Amino acid sequence: MKIGFIGLGVMGAPMAAHLVAAGHALSTTLNRSPLPNALQAEVLPSPAAVAQVAEVVILMLPETRDVDRVLLGANGVLAGLRPGTLVIDMSSISPTETARFAAEVRAAGGSYLDAPVSGGQVGARNASLTIMVGGAEADFDRALPLFQLMGKNITLVGAQNGAGQTCKIANQIIVALNIEAVAEALVFASKAGCDPAKVRSALMGGFAASRILEVHGERMIARTFDPGFRIKLHQKDLGMALDTARQLGVALPNTATAQELLNSCSAQGLADADHSALVRALETLSGHTLSAG
């Protein structure tokens, strides 16, 4: 299949590599990220040029405004879209704007799926991403063989565009609140005089065990905050959660608290650190840094 893949960053590059390894022909256009050395792809001058040669166009971009620009901007995907082309947005963006983008693509004769992912850089490299999809079942069936090259847990969440993005926001709420819980517990235990590494080890054998405690708890203790998933991106996702919650009339009090802690980290110069560095905000508030008891 001829696939256009726009957004070859930390996540997009390994995802695209899995498609190429399976024999698909890849075209792209470059903006901030250079073409990875090991990735075989035809580099074209614009998103419109990519759309002109692709059967499927996949986007993996940082923010809603980036998707807007690449899809609808000058020389954007819509300017070169051929009838019958499937556009798959695997970015994590606004559900409301997703519905607008989908309507524009359909009006131009294409089809649209929103398919944000969870699993981070490790999941992208290992083709083990969770993929949450919104859109028509026929479009999902068409895209499923591609999704299966990039992920393991693949779910059509709903027939309406935006359902995948809504599911991803729910995921990010759960992840943020779990990171906050782990950080609070470890700072508490450490300030009380316990070795946080031993506390974490003990908790991993009980009901408090979680993937966040396993992976991010270790990051907090080892002080390894190189991204996996950057604080500024989680800020963006929780911002969308709170904006959408206001539209729906839903209360998200703990999400708001987690966002304020991420804001504090960003103010401390940690916007590009892994989101497990949220612990740094709690350490500042507590006047205590995790250390062996």
Tab-separated table of C-alpha atoms in Angstrom:
chain	number	residue	atom	x	y	z
A	1	MET	CA	0.000	0.000	0.000
A	2	LYS	CA	1.138	3.578	-0.648
A	3	ILE	CA	1.119	5.323	2.717
A	4	GLY	CA	1.782	8.965	3.468
A	5	PHE	CA	3.106	9.410	7.005
A	6	ILE	CA	3.485	12.957	8.325
A	7	GLY	CA	5.122	13.420	11.720
A	8	LEU	CA	8.315	11.388	12.103
A	9	GLY	CA	9.153	12.389	15.654
A	10	VAL	CA	9.882	10.300	18.742
A	11	MET	CA	6.685	8.284	18.267
A	12	GLY	CA	6.054	8.598	14.546
A	13	ALA	CA	9.447	7.384	13.314
A	14	PRO	CA	9.288	3.890	14.868
A	15	MET	CA	5.615	3.562	13.940
A	16	ALA	CA	6.409	4.360	10.312
A	17	ALA	CA	9.368	1.966	10.386
A	18	HIS	CA	7.036	-0.936	11.206
A	19	LEU	CA	4.947	-0.119	8.129
A	20	VAL	CA	8.019	-0.032	5.892
A	21	ALA	CA	9.307	-3.299	7.374
A	22	ALA	CA	5.999	-4.922	6.386
A	23	GLY	CA	6.541	-3.881	2.771
A	24	HIS	CA	4.454	-0.723	2.487
A	25	ALA	CA	5.757	2.191	0.403
A	26	LEU	CA	6.139	5.345	2.470
A	27	SER	CA	6.123	9.017	1.491
A	28	THR	CA	6.487	11.961	3.842
A	29	THR	CA	7.206	15.655	4.109
A	30	LEU	CA	9.617	17.043	6.672
A	31	ASN	CA	9.227	19.945	9.066
A	32	ARG	CA	11.024	19.847	12.423
A	33	SER	CA	12.319	16.259	12.350
A	34	PRO	CA	14.868	15.008	9.801
A	35	LEU	CA	14.282	11.707	8.045
A	36	PRO	CA	15.673	8.972	10.311
A	37	ASN	CA	18.696	7.284	8.724
A	38	ALA	CA	17.203	3.804	8.831
A	39	LEU	CA	13.796	4.793	7.439
A	40	GLN	CA	13.180	4.320	3.732
A	41	ALA	CA	10.721	6.961	2.546
A	42	GLU	CA	10.184	9.296	-0.393
A	43	VAL	CA	10.456	12.881	0.824
A	44	LEU	CA	8.007	15.247	-0.893
A	45	PRO	CA	7.760	19.037	-0.652
A	46	SER	CA	4.367	19.392	1.075
A	47	PRO	CA	1.459	17.533	2.717
A	48	ALA	CA	-0.518	18.127	-0.490
A	49	ALA	CA	2.155	16.307	-2.493
A	50	VAL	CA	2.029	13.405	-0.042
A	51	ALA	CA	-1.767	13.179	-0.361
A	52	GLN	CA	-1.526	13.132	-4.161
A	53	VAL	CA	0.364	9.809	-4.139
A	54	ALA	CA	-1.036	8.077	-1.024
A	55	GLU	CA	-3.908	5.668	-0.528
A	56	VAL	CA	-3.767	6.285	3.217
A	57	VAL	CA	-2.409	9.407	4.954
A	58	ILE	CA	-1.358	8.996	8.597
A	59	LEU	CA	-0.704	11.997	10.839
A	60	MET	CA	1.302	11.797	14.078
A	61	LEU	CA	1.653	15.407	15.214
A	62	PRO	CA	2.077	17.158	18.585
A	63	GLU	CA	-0.975	19.433	18.841
A	64	THR	CA	-4.373	20.325	17.409
A	65	ARG	CA	-2.970	23.389	15.651
A	66	ASP	CA	-0.363	21.217	13.907
A	67	VAL	CA	-3.070	18.908	12.559
A	68	ASP	CA	-5.082	21.952	11.451
A	69	ARG	CA	-2.073	23.335	9.567
A	70	VAL	CA	-1.085	20.045	7.938
A	71	LEU	CA	-4.643	19.148	6.940
A	72	LEU	CA	-6.215	22.490	6.070
A	73	GLY	CA	-3.347	24.944	5.623
A	74	ALA	CA	-1.725	26.124	2.415
A	75	ASN	CA	-0.494	23.046	0.522
A	76	GLY	CA	-2.123	20.915	3.194
A	77	VAL	CA	-3.400	17.368	2.810
A	78	LEU	CA	-6.843	18.523	1.620
A	79	ALA	CA	-5.255	20.437	-1.256
A	80	GLY	CA	-3.967	17.164	-2.714
A	81	LEU	CA	-6.531	14.674	-1.392
A	82	ARG	CA	-7.830	12.178	-3.925
A	83	PRO	CA	-11.350	10.712	-3.639
A	84	GLY	CA	-11.344	7.551	-1.543
A	85	THR	CA	-8.190	8.400	0.415
A	86	LEU	CA	-8.311	7.415	4.085
A	87	VAL	CA	-6.887	9.967	6.517
A	88	ILE	CA	-5.886	8.543	9.904
A	89	ASP	CA	-4.964	11.010	12.615
A	90	MET	CA	-2.962	9.221	15.326
A	91	SER	CA	-2.114	12.458	17.143
A	92	SER	CA	-3.673	13.272	20.521
A	93	ILE	CA	-5.824	16.348	19.903
A	94	SER	CA	-9.171	18.004	20.644
A	95	PRO	CA	-12.254	15.786	20.130
A	96	THR	CA	-14.263	18.834	19.029
A	97	GLU	CA	-11.729	19.895	16.423
A	98	THR	CA	-11.399	16.282	15.312
A	99	ALA	CA	-15.074	16.271	14.336
A	100	ARG	CA	-14.454	19.413	12.259
A	101	PHE	CA	-11.407	17.933	10.537
A	102	ALA	CA	-13.331	14.754	9.741
A	103	ALA	CA	-16.173	16.748	8.172
A	104	GLU	CA	-13.698	18.647	5.967
A	105	VAL	CA	-12.057	15.424	4.796
A	106	ARG	CA	-15.382	13.761	4.025
A	107	ALA	CA	-16.540	16.856	2.112
A	108	ALA	CA	-13.405	16.519	-0.032
A	109	GLY	CA	-14.234	12.892	-0.846
A	110	GLY	CA	-12.040	11.144	1.701
A	111	SER	CA	-12.613	9.105	4.841
A	112	TYR	CA	-11.366	9.851	8.346
A	113	LEU	CA	-10.394	7.976	11.488
A	114	ASP	CA	-9.097	9.455	14.710
A	115	ALA	CA	-6.778	6.867	16.254
A	116	PRO	CA	-4.673	8.276	19.102
A	117	VAL	CA	-2.257	5.935	20.822
A	118	SER	CA	-0.956	5.124	24.289
A	119	GLY	CA	2.227	3.304	25.205
A	120	GLY	CA	4.883	5.925	24.684
A	121	GLN	CA	8.157	5.584	22.853
A	122	VAL	CA	8.677	2.044	24.122
A	123	GLY	CA	5.294	0.960	22.780
A	124	ALA	CA	6.020	2.627	19.449
A	125	ARG	CA	9.369	0.845	19.133
A	126	ASN	CA	7.918	-2.519	20.155
A	127	ALA	CA	4.746	-2.215	18.048
A	128	SER	CA	2.740	-2.711	21.236
A	129	LEU	CA	0.756	0.542	21.290
A	130	THR	CA	-2.820	0.768	22.473
A	131	ILE	CA	-4.822	2.349	19.638
A	132	MET	CA	-8.209	3.975	20.340
A	133	VAL	CA	-10.250	4.593	17.200
A	134	GLY	CA	-13.230	6.735	16.293
A	135	GLY	CA	-14.970	6.438	12.925
A	136	ALA	CA	-16.975	4.230	10.617
A	137	GLU	CA	-16.540	0.475	10.964
A	138	ALA	CA	-15.763	0.057	7.254
A	139	ASP	CA	-12.900	2.553	7.559
A	140	PHE	CA	-11.691	0.813	10.712
A	141	ASP	CA	-11.663	-2.540	8.913
A	142	ARG	CA	-9.638	-1.009	6.098
A	143	ALA	CA	-7.088	0.424	8.530
A	144	LEU	CA	-6.896	-2.561	10.901
A	145	PRO	CA	-4.032	-4.368	9.093
A	146	LEU	CA	-1.969	-1.174	9.433
A	147	PHE	CA	-2.898	-0.726	13.085
A	148	GLN	CA	-1.860	-4.316	13.769
A	149	LEU	CA	1.656	-3.495	12.563
A	150	MET	CA	1.931	-0.716	15.156
A	151	GLY	CA	-0.088	-1.879	18.151
A	152	LYS	CA	-1.577	-4.733	20.144
A	153	ASN	CA	-4.699	-3.452	21.903
A	154	ILE	CA	-6.799	-1.945	19.095
A	155	THR	CA	-10.375	-0.860	19.795
A	156	LEU	CA	-13.040	0.846	17.708
A	157	VAL	CA	-14.423	2.996	20.530
A	158	GLY	CA	-17.306	4.541	18.601
A	159	ALA	CA	-18.672	5.241	15.129
A	160	GLN	CA	-18.439	9.018	15.588
A	161	ASN	CA	-15.213	10.848	14.855
A	162	GLY	CA	-13.793	12.125	18.123
A	163	ALA	CA	-14.552	8.959	20.083
A	164	GLY	CA	-10.931	7.866	19.890
A	165	GLN	CA	-9.727	11.251	21.108
A	166	THR	CA	-12.212	11.201	23.980
A	167	CYS	CA	-10.918	7.777	25.006
A	168	LYS	CA	-7.331	9.039	24.845
A	169	ILE	CA	-8.189	11.973	27.107
A	170	ALA	CA	-9.709	9.514	29.600
A	171	ASN	CA	-6.465	7.532	29.406
A	172	GLN	CA	-4.395	10.639	30.111
A	173	ILE	CA	-6.543	11.535	33.115
A	174	ILE	CA	-5.955	8.078	34.600
A	175	VAL	CA	-2.215	8.154	33.883
A	176	ALA	CA	-1.727	11.643	35.355
A	177	LEU	CA	-3.637	10.851	38.522
A	178	ASN	CA	-1.723	7.596	38.973
A	179	ILE	CA	1.605	9.396	38.542
A	180	GLU	CA	0.493	11.926	41.154
A	181	ALA	CA	-0.561	9.143	43.551
A	182	VAL	CA	2.747	7.307	43.187
A	183	ALA	CA	4.718	10.519	43.618
A	184	GLU	CA	2.776	11.500	46.750
A	185	ALA	CA	3.237	8.050	48.271
A	186	LEU	CA	6.979	7.925	47.641
A	187	VAL	CA	7.622	11.471	48.887
A	188	PHE	CA	5.555	10.712	51.987
A	189	ALA	CA	7.430	7.483	52.696
A	190	SER	CA	10.819	9.040	52.055
A	191	LYS	CA	10.220	12.049	54.316
A	192	ALA	CA	9.038	9.648	57.019
A	193	GLY	CA	12.493	8.045	56.887
A	194	CYS	CA	11.836	4.987	54.709
A	195	ASP	CA	13.848	3.938	51.684
A	196	PRO	CA	11.491	4.713	48.756
A	197	ALA	CA	13.027	1.917	46.666
A	198	LYS	CA	12.121	-0.645	49.331
A	199	VAL	CA	8.668	0.872	49.761
A	200	ARG	CA	8.099	0.610	46.022
A	201	SER	CA	9.287	-3.002	46.015
A	202	ALA	CA	6.902	-3.880	48.853
A	203	LEU	CA	3.953	-2.142	47.209
A	204	MET	CA	4.558	-3.956	43.919
A	205	GLY	CA	3.473	-7.152	45.655
A	206	GLY	CA	0.146	-5.765	46.856
A	207	PHE	CA	-3.088	-4.173	45.678
A	208	ALA	CA	-1.324	-0.860	44.998
A	209	ALA	CA	0.775	-2.469	42.257
A	210	SER	CA	0.463	-0.757	38.894
A	211	ARG	CA	2.392	-0.152	35.705
A	212	ILE	CA	2.894	3.456	36.839
A	213	LEU	CA	4.383	2.341	40.158
A	214	GLU	CA	6.585	-0.158	38.344
A	215	VAL	CA	7.961	2.112	35.612
A	216	HIS	CA	7.506	5.687	36.781
A	217	GLY	CA	8.124	4.910	40.429
A	218	GLU	CA	11.519	3.575	39.387
A	219	ARG	CA	12.155	6.727	37.330
A	220	MET	CA	11.343	8.928	40.334
A	221	ILE	CA	13.719	7.027	42.602
A	222	ALA	CA	16.515	6.718	40.040
A	223	ARG	CA	16.032	10.377	38.930
A	224	THR	CA	15.888	9.337	35.279
A	225	PHE	CA	13.588	11.918	33.728
A	226	ASP	CA	14.631	11.657	30.076
A	227	PRO	CA	11.365	11.551	28.116
A	228	GLY	CA	9.302	8.841	27.322
A	229	PHE	CA	6.383	11.271	27.369
A	230	ARG	CA	7.106	14.950	27.928
A	231	ILE	CA	5.476	17.028	30.634
A	232	LYS	CA	4.444	19.675	28.085
A	233	LEU	CA	2.524	17.062	26.083
A	234	HIS	CA	0.715	15.793	29.167
A	235	GLN	CA	-0.104	19.409	30.038
A	236	LYS	CA	-1.628	19.740	26.588
A	237	ASP	CA	-3.729	16.601	27.077
A	238	LEU	CA	-5.007	17.605	30.520
A	239	GLY	CA	-5.776	21.062	29.153
A	240	MET	CA	-8.024	19.405	26.568
A	241	ALA	CA	-9.585	17.282	29.323
A	242	LEU	CA	-10.459	20.342	31.401
A	243	ASP	CA	-11.700	22.324	28.379
A	244	THR	CA	-13.928	19.460	27.253
A	245	ALA	CA	-15.151	18.873	30.809
A	246	ARG	CA	-16.288	22.514	30.992
A	247	GLN	CA	-18.206	22.045	27.754
A	248	LEU	CA	-19.854	18.898	29.131
A	249	GLY	CA	-20.463	20.223	32.653
A	250	VAL	CA	-18.291	17.509	34.203
A	251	ALA	CA	-16.223	18.063	37.368
A	252	LEU	CA	-12.589	16.890	37.188
A	253	PRO	CA	-11.110	18.210	40.461
A	254	ASN	CA	-8.138	15.861	40.681
A	255	THR	CA	-7.304	16.369	37.009
A	256	ALA	CA	-7.111	20.095	37.720
A	257	THR	CA	-4.719	19.428	40.615
A	258	ALA	CA	-2.507	17.232	38.451
A	259	GLN	CA	-2.438	19.945	35.790
A	260	GLU	CA	-1.310	22.532	38.362
A	261	LEU	CA	1.526	20.226	39.452
A	262	LEU	CA	2.598	19.816	35.820
A	263	ASN	CA	2.397	23.598	35.417
A	264	SER	CA	4.729	23.930	38.393
A	265	CYS	CA	7.195	21.516	36.809
A	266	SER	CA	7.081	23.431	33.552
A	267	ALA	CA	7.774	26.671	35.432
A	268	GLN	CA	10.847	24.967	36.911
A	269	GLY	CA	12.194	24.297	33.413
A	270	LEU	CA	10.988	20.699	33.201
A	271	ALA	CA	8.580	21.002	30.263
A	272	ASP	CA	10.683	18.590	28.192
A	273	ALA	CA	11.264	16.123	31.035
A	274	ASP	CA	9.357	12.848	31.360
A	275	HIS	CA	5.969	13.233	33.037
A	276	SER	CA	7.219	11.146	35.958
A	277	ALA	CA	9.108	14.334	36.922
A	278	LEU	CA	5.773	15.513	38.358
A	279	VAL	CA	7.338	14.244	41.591
A	280	ARG	CA	9.612	17.296	41.499
A	281	ALA	CA	6.625	19.605	42.110
A	282	LEU	CA	5.608	17.602	45.189
A	283	GLU	CA	9.197	17.551	46.414
A	284	THR	CA	9.292	21.361	46.142
A	285	LEU	CA	6.028	21.701	48.072
A	286	SER	CA	7.303	19.272	50.725
A	287	GLY	CA	10.837	20.632	50.999
A	288	HIS	CA	12.130	17.105	50.542
A	289	THR	CA	13.798	15.176	47.720
A	290	LEU	CA	13.421	11.403	47.462
A	291	SER	CA	16.340	9.710	49.169
A	292	ALA	CA	17.202	6.429	50.849
A	293	GLY	CA	15.909	6.180	54.409
